PDB file of C-alpha atoms in Angstrom:
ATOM      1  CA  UNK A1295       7.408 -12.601   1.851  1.00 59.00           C
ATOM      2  CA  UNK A1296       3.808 -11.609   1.021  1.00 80.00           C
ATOM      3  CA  UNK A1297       2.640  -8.964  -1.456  1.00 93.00           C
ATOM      4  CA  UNK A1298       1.241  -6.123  -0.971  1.00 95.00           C
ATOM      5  CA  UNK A1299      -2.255  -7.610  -2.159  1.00 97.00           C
ATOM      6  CA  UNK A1300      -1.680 -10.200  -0.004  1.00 96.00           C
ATOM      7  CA  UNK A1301      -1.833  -8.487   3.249  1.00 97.00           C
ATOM      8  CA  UNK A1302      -4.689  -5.835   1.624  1.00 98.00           C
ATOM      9  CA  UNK A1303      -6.934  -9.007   1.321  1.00 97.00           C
ATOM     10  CA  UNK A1304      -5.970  -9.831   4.796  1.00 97.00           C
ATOM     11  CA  UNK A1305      -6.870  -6.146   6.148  1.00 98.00           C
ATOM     12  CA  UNK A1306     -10.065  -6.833   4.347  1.00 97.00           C
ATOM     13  CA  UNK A1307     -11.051 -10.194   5.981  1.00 97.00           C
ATOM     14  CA  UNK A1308     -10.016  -8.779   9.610  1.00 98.00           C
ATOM     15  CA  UNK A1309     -11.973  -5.587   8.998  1.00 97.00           C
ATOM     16  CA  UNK A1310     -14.903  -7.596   7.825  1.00 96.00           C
ATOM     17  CA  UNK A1311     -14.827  -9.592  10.689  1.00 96.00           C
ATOM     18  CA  UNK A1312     -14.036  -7.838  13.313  1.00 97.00           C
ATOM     19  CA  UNK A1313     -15.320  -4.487  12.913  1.00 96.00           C
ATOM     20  CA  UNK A1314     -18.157  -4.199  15.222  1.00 94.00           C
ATOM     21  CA  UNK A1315     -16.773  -6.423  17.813  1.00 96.00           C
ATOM     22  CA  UNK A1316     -15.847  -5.908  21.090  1.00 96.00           C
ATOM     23  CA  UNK A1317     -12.667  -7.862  22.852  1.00 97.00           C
ATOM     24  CA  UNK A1318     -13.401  -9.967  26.039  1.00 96.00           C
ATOM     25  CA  UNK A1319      -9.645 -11.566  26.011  1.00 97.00           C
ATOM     26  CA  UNK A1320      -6.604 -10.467  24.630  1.00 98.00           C
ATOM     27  CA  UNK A1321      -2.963 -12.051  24.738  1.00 97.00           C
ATOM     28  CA  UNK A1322      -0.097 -10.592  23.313  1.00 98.00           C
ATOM     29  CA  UNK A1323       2.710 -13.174  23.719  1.00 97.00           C
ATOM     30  CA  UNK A1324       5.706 -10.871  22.720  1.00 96.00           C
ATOM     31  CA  UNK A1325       7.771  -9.227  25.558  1.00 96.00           C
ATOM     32  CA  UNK A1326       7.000  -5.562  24.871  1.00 95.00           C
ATOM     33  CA  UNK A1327       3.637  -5.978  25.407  1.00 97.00           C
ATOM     34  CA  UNK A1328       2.891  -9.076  27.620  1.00 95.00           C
ATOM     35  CA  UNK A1329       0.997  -7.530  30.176  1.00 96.00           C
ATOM     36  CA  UNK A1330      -0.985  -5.043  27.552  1.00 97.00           C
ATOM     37  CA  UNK A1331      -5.150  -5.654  28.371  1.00 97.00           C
ATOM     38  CA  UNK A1332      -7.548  -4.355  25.068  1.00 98.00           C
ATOM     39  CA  UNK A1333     -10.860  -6.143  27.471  1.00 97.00           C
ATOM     40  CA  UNK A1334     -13.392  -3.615  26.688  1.00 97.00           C
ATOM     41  CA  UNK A1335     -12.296  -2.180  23.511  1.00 97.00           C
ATOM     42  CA  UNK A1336     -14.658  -2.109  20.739  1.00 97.00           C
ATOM     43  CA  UNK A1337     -12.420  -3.253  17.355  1.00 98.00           C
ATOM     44  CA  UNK A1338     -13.148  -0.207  14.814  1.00 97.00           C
ATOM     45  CA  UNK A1339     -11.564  -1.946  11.679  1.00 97.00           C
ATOM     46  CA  UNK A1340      -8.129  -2.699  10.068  1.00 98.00           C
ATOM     47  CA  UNK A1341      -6.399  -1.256   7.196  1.00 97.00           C
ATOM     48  CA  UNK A1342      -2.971  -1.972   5.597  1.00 97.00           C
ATOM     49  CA  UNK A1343      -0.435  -0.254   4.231  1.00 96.00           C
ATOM     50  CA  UNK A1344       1.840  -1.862   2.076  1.00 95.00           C
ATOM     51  CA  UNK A1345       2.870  -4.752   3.948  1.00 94.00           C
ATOM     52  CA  UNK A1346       1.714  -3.630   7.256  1.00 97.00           C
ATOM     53  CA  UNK A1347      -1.041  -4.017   8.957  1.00 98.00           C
ATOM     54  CA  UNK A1348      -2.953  -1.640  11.078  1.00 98.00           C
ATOM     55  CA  UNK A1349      -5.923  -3.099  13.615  1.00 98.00           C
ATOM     56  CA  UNK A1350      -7.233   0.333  15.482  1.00 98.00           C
ATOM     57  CA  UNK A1351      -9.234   0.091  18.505  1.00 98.00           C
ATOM     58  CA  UNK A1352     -11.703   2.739  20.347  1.00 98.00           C
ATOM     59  CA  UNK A1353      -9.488   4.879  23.034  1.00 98.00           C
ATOM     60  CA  UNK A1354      -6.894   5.867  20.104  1.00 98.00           C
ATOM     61  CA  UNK A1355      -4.802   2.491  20.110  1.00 98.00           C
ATOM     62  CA  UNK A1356      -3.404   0.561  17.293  1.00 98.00           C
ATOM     63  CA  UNK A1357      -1.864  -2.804  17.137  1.00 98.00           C
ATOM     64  CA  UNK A1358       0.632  -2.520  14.179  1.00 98.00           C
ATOM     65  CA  UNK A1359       1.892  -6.352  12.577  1.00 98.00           C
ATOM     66  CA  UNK A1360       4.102  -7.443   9.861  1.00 96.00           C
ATOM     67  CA  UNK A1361       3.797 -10.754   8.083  1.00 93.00           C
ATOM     68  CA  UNK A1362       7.270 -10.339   6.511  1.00 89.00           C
ATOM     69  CA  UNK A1363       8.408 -14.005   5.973  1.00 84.00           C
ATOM     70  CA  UNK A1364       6.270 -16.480   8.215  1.00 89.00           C
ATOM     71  CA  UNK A1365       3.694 -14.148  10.061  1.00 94.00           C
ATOM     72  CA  UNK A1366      -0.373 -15.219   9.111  1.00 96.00           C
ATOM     73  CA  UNK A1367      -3.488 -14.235  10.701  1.00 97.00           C
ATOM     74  CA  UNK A1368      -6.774 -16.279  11.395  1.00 97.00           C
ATOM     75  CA  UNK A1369     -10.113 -15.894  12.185  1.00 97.00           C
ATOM     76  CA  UNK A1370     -12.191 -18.649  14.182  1.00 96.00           C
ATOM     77  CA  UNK A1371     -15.484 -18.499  13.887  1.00 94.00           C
ATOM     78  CA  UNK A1372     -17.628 -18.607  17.577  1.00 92.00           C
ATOM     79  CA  UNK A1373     -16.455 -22.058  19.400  1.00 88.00           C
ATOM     80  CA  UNK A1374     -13.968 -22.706  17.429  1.00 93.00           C
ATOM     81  CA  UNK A1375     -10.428 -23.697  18.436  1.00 91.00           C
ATOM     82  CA  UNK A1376      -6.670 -23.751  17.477  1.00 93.00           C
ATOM     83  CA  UNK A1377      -5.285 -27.302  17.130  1.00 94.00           C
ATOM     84  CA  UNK A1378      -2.652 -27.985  19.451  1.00 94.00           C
ATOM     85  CA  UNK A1379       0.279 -28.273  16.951  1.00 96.00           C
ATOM     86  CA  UNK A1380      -0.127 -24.410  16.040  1.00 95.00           C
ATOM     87  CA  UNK A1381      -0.780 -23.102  19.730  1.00 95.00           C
ATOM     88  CA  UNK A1382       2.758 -22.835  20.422  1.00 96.00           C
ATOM     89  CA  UNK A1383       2.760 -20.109  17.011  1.00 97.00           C
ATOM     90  CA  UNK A1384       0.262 -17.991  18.947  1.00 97.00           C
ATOM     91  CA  UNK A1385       1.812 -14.648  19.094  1.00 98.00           C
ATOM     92  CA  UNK A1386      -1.831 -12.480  19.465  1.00 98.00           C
ATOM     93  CA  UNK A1387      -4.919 -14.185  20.538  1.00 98.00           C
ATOM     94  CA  UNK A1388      -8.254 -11.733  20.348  1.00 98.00           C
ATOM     95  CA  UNK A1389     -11.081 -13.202  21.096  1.00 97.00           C
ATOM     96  CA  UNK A1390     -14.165 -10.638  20.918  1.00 97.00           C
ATOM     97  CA  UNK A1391     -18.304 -10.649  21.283  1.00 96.00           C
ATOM     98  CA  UNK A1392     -20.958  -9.134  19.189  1.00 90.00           C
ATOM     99  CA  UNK A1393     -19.958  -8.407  15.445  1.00 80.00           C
ATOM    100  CA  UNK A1394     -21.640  -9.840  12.012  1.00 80.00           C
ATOM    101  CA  UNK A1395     -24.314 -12.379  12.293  1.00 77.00           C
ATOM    102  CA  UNK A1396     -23.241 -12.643  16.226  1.00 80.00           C
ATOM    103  CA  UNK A1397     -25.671 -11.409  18.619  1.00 78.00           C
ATOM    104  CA  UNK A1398     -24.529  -8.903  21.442  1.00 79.00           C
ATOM    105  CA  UNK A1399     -23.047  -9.994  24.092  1.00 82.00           C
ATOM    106  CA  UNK A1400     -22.183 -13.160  22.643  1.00 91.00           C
ATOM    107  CA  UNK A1401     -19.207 -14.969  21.797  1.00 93.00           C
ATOM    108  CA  UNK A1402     -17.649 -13.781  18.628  1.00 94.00           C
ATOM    109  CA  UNK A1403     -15.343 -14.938  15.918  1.00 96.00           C
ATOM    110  CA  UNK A1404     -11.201 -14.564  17.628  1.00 97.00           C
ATOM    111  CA  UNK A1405      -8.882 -13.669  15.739  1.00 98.00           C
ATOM    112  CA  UNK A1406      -4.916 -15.506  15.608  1.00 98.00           C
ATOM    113  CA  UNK A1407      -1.779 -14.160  14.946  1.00 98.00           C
ATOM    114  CA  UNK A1408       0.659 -16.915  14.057  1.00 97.00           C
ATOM    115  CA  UNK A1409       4.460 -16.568  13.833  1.00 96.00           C
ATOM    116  CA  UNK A1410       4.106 -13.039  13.612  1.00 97.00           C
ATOM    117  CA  UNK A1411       7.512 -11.497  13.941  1.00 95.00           C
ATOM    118  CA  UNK A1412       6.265  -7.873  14.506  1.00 97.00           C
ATOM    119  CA  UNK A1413       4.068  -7.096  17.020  1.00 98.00           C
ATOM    120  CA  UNK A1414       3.506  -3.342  18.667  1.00 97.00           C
ATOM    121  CA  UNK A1415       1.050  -1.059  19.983  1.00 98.00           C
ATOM    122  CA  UNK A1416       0.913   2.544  19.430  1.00 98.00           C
ATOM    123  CA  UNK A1417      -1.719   5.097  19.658  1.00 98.00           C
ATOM    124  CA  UNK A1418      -3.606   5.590  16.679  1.00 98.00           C
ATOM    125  CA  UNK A1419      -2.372   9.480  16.262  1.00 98.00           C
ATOM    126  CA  UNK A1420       1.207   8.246  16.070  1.00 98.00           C
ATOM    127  CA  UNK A1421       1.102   5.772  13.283  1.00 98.00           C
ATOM    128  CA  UNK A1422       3.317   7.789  11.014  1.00 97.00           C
ATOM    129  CA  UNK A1423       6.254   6.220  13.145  1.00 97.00           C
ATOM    130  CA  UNK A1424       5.515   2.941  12.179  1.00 97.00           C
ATOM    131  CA  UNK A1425       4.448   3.554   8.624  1.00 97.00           C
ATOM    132  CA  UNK A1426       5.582   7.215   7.763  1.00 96.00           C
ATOM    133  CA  UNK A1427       8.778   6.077   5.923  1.00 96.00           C
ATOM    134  CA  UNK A1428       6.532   4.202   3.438  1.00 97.00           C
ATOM    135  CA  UNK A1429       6.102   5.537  -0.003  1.00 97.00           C
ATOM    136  CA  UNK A1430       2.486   5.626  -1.763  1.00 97.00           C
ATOM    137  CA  UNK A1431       0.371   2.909  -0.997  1.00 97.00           C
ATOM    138  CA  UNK A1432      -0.306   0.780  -4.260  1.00 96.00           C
ATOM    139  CA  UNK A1433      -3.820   0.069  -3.063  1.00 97.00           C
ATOM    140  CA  UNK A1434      -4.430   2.850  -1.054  1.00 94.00           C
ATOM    141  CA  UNK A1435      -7.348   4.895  -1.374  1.00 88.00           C
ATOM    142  CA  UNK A1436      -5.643   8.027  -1.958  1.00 87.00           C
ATOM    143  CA  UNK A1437      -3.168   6.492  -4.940  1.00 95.00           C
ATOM    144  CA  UNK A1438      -5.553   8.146  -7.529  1.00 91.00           C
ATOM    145  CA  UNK A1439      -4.563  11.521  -5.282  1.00 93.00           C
ATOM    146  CA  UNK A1440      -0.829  12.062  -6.733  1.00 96.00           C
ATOM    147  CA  UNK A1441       0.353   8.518  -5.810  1.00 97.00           C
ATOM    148  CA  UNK A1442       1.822   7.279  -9.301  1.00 97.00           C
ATOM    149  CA  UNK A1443       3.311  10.758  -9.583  1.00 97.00           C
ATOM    150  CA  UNK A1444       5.114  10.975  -6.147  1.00 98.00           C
ATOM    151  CA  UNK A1445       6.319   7.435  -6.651  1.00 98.00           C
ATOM    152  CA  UNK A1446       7.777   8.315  -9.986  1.00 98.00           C
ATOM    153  CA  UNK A1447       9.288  11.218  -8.251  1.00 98.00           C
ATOM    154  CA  UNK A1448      10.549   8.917  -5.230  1.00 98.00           C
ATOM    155  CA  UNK A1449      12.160   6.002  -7.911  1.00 98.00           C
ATOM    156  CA  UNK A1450      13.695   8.691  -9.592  1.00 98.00           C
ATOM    157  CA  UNK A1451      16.163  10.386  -6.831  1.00 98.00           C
ATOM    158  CA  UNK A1452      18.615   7.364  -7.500  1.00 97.00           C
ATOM    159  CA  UNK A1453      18.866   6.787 -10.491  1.00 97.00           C
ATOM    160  CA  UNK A1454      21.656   4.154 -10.566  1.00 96.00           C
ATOM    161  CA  UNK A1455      19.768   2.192  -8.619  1.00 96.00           C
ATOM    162  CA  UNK A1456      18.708  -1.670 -10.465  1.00 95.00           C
ATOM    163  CA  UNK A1457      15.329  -1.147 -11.226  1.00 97.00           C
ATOM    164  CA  UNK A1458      14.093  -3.880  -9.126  1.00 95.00           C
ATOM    165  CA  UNK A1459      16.221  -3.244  -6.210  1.00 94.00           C
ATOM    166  CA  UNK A1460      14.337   0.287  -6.241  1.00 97.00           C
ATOM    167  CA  UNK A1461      10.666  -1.319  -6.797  1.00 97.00           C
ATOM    168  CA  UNK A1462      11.473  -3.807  -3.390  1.00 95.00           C
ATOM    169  CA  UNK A1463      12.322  -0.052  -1.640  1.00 96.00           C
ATOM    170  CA  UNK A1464       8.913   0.296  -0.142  1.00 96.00           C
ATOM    171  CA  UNK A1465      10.269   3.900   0.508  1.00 97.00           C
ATOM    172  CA  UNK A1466       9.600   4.600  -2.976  1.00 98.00           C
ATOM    173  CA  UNK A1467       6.211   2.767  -3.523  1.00 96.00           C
ATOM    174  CA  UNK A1468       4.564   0.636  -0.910  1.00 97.00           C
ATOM    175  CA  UNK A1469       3.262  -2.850  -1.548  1.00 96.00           C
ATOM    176  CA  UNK A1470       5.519  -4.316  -4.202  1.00 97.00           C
ATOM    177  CA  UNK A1471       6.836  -7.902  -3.103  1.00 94.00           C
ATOM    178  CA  UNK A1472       9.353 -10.111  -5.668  1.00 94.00           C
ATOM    179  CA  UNK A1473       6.925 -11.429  -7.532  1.00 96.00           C
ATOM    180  CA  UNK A1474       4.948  -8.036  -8.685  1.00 97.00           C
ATOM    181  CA  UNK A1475       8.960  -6.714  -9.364  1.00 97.00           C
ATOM    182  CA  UNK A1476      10.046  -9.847 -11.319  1.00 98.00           C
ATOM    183  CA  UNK A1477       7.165 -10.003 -13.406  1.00 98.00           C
ATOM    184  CA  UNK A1478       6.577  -6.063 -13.868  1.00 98.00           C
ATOM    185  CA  UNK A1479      10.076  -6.203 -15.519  1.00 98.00           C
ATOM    186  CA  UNK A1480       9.076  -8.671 -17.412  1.00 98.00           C
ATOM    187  CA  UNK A1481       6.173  -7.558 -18.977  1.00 98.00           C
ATOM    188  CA  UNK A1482       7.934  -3.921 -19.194  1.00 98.00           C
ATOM    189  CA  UNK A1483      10.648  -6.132 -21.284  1.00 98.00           C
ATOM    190  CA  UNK A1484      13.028  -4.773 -18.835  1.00 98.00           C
ATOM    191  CA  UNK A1485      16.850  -6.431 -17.398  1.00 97.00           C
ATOM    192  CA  UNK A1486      15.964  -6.779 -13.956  1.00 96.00           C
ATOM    193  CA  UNK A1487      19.447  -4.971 -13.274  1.00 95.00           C
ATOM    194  CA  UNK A1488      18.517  -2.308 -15.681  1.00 96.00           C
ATOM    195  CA  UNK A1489      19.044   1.366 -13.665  1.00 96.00           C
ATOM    196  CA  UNK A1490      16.299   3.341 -13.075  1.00 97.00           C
ATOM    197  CA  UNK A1491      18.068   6.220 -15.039  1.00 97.00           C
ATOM    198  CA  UNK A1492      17.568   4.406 -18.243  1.00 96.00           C
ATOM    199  CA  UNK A1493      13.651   3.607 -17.212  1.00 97.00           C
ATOM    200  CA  UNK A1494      10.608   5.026 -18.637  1.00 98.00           C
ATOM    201  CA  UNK A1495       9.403   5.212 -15.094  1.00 98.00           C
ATOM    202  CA  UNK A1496       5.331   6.029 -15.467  1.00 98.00           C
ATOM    203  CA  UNK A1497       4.272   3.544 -17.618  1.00 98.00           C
ATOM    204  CA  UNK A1498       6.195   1.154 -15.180  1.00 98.00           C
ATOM    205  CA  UNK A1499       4.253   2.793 -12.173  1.00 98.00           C
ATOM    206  CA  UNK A1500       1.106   2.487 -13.630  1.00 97.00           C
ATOM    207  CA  UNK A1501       1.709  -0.920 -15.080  1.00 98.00           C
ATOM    208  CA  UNK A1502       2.361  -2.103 -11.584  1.00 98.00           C
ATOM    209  CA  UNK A1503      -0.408  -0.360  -9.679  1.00 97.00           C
ATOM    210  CA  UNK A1504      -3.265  -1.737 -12.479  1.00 97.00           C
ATOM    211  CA  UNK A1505      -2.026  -5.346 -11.609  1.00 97.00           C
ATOM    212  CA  UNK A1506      -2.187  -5.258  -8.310  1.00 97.00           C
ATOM    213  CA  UNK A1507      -6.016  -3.394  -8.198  1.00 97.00           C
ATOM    214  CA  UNK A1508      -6.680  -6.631 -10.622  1.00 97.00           C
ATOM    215  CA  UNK A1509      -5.729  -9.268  -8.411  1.00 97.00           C
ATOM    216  CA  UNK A1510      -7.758  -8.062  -5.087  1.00 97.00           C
ATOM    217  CA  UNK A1511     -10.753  -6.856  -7.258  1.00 97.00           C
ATOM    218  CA  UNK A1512     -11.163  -9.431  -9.671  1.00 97.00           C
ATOM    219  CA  UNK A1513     -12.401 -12.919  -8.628  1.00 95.00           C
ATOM    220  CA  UNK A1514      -9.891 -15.762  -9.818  1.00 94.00           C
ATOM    221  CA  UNK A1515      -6.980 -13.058 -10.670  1.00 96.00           C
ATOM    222  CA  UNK A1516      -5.406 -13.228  -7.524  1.00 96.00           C
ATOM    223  CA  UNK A1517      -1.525 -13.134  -8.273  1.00 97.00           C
ATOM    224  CA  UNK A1518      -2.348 -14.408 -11.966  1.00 97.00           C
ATOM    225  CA  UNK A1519      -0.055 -12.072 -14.164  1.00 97.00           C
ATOM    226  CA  UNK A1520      -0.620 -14.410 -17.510  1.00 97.00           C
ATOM    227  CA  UNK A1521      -4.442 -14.791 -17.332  1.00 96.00           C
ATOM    228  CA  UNK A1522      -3.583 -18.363 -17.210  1.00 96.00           C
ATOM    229  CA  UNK A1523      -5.106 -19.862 -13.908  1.00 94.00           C
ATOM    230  CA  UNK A1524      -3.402 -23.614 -14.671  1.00 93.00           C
ATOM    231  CA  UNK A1525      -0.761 -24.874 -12.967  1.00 91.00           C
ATOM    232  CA  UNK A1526       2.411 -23.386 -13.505  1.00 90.00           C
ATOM    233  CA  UNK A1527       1.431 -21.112 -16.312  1.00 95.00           C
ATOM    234  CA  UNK A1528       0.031 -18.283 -14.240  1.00 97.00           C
ATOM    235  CA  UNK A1529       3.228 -16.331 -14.291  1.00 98.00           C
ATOM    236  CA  UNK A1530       5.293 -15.471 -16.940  1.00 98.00           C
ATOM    237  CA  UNK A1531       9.021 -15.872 -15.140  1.00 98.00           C
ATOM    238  CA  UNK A1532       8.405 -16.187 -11.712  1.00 97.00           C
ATOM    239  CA  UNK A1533       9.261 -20.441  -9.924  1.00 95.00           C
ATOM    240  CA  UNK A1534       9.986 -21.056 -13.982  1.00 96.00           C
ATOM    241  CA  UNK A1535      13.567 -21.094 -13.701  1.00 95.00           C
ATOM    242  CA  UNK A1536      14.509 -23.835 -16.477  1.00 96.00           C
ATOM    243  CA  UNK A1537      11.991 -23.597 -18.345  1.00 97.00           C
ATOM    244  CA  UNK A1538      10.657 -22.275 -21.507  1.00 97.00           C
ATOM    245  CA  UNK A1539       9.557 -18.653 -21.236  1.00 98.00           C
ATOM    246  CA  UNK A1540       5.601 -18.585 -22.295  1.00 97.00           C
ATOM    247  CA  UNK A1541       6.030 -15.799 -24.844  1.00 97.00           C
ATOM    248  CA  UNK A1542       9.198 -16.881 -26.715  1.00 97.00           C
ATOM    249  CA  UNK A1543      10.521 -20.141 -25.975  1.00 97.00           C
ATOM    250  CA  UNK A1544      13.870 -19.068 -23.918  1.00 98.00           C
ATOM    251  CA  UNK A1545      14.781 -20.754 -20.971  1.00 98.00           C
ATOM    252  CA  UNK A1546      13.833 -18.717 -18.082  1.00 98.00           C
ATOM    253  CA  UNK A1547      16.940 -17.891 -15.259  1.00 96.00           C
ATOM    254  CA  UNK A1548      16.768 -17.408 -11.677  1.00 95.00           C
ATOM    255  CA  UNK A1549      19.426 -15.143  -9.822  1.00 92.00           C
ATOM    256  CA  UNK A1550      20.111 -16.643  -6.291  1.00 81.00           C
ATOM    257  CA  UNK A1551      19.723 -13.179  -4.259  1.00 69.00           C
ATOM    258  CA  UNK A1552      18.616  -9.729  -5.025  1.00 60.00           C
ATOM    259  CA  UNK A1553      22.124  -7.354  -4.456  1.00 60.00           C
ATOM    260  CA  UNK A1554      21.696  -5.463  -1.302  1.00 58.00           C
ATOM    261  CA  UNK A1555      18.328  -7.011  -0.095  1.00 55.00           C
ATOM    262  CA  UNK A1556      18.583  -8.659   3.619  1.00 52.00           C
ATOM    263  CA  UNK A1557      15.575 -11.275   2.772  1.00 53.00           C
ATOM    264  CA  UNK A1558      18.098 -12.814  -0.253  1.00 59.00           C
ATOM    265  CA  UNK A1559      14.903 -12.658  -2.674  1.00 77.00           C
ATOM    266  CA  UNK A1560      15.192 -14.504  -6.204  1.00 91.00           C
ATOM    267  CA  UNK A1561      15.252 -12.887  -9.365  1.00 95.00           C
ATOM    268  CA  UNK A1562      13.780 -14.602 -12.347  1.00 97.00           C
ATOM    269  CA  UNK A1563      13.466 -13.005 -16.011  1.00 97.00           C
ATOM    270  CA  UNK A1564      14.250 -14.422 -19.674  1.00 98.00           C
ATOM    271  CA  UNK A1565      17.178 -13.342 -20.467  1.00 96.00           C
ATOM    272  CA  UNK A1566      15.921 -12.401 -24.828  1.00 97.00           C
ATOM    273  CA  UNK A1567      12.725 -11.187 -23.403  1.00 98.00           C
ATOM    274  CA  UNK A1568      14.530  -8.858 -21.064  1.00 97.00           C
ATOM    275  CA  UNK A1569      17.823  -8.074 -22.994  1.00 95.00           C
ATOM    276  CA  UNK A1570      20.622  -6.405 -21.136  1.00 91.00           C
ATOM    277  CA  UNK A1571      20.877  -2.839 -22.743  1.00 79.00           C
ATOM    278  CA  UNK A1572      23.952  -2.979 -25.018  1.00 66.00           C
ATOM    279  CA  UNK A1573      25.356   0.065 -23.940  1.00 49.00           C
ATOM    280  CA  UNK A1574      26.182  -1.923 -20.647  1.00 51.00           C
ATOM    281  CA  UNK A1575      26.765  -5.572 -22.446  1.00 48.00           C
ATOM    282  CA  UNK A1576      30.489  -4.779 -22.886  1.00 43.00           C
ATOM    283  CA  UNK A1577      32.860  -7.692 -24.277  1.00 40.00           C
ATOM    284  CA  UNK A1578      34.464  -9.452 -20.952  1.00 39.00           C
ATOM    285  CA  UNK A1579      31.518  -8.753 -19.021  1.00 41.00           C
ATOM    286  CA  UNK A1580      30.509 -12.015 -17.224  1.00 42.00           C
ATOM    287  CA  UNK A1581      26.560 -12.708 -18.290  1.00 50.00           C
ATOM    288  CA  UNK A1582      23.831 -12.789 -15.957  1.00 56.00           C
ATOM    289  CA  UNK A1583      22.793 -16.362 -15.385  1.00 50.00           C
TER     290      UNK A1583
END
């Protein structure tokens, strides 16, 4: 499933390249909305939140979309095509004119959803029922505005929770996918299982948050939690299952599922890196592994 940065860089190519544009053809090839028609609506931008999407048009209409597992979106420039293998993945086809470097009234770029398993419109002033559950937005611009403290707040009301189970909650923070969770709890030193309760929660907040602004801001650091850009060394636990943790030599374990989450997600940490507390490593207990 994509991050949270993931789909904010997305946002930010769509808005960049579609803002300003106005759409001649639209297709919307999900049931719900098969016979929709955005012809004549000028494309005012697109903004995410967490892992959603949110592509607002003029006459207060939104299309909301969710990558979750196998959704992607593409933008082809004026004249180009889809090849045929990936036309039957076509879920939303707008194809606009005017916009950057286009002139008006000419064809512009069209932009692809493939695969996309959510696809909706709603008017703009009813967002909040597509997005309203979500906690504060990790890279949203009002996370400076109280976001690390009402996430803090949110994490806290279970406290028996596993501490990753409650960063995947995007009800707590939005924009935290397995791989920001696995290797926040590394760096944190923290048992993935660990419960919140026994978490010092705003350092782990604002550990999280800083990463994430790093890897959409800062050229090369996309998803790079090491500051190691080769091959296999650019995280710290996550795909290393088997092999030797970078900062102390222990074999790093995977986990086959995350308890309770419906995608199945992976859990890798190093198990002397991130020591189970011993107030919970009670003799009998089976180990982690």
């Amino acid at each position: 499933m994509p991050e949270g940065d993931s789909v904010y860089l997305v946002a930010r190519t769509l808005a960049a390249r579609l803002a300003g544009t106005t759409v001649r053809r639209s297709d919307l090839r999900v049931p719900r909305h098969a016979t929709a028609d955005l012809s004549g609506r000028a494309v005012l931008g697109t903004a995410s939140r967490g892992k959603h999407l949110l592509t607002r048009f003029s006459g207060g209409l939104t299309l909301h979309t969710h990558l979750r597992m196998d959704g992607s979106w593409t933008v082809l420039a004026p004249g180009k095509v889809l090849p045929r293998r990936v036309q039957p993945d076509v879920r939303v086809l707008l194809a606009t004119t005017g916009g950057p470097g286009v002139a008006d009234g000419e064809p512009g770029p069209t932009a692809v959803a493939l695969s996309m398993p959510v696809v909706e419109l709603v008017e703009t002033a009813a967002e909040g029922d597509v997005v309203g559950h979500l906690g504060p937005d990790l890279l949203g611009e009002d996370w400076a505005d109280g976001g690390a403290e009402e996430a803090v707040r949110r994490l806290s009301a279970r406290p028996e929770r596993a501490v990753k189970v409650a960063l995947l909650d995007q009800r707590n923070l939005a924009g935290v996918g397995n791989m920001w969770a696995d290797e926040t709890c590394f760096l944190r030193g923290l048992d993935p299982w660990t419960p919140v309760g026994e978490v010092d929660l705003p350092p782990l907040v604002a550990l999280v948050a800083r990463m994430l602004r790093h890897s959409v801001e800062v050229p090369g650091a996309y998803q790079v939690t090491t500051g190691d850009t080769r091959r296999g060394r650019s995280h710290w636990v996550v795909g290393r299952a088997g092999k030797p943790c970078l900062r102390c030599g222990t074999t790093v374990r995977v986990r086959a599922e995350v308890a309770g989450d419906p995608e199945q997600r992976r859990t890798w940490w190093c198990p002397r890196c991130q020591p189970e507390p011993a107030v919970r490593a009670v003799p009998g207990r089976r180990a982690r592994g």
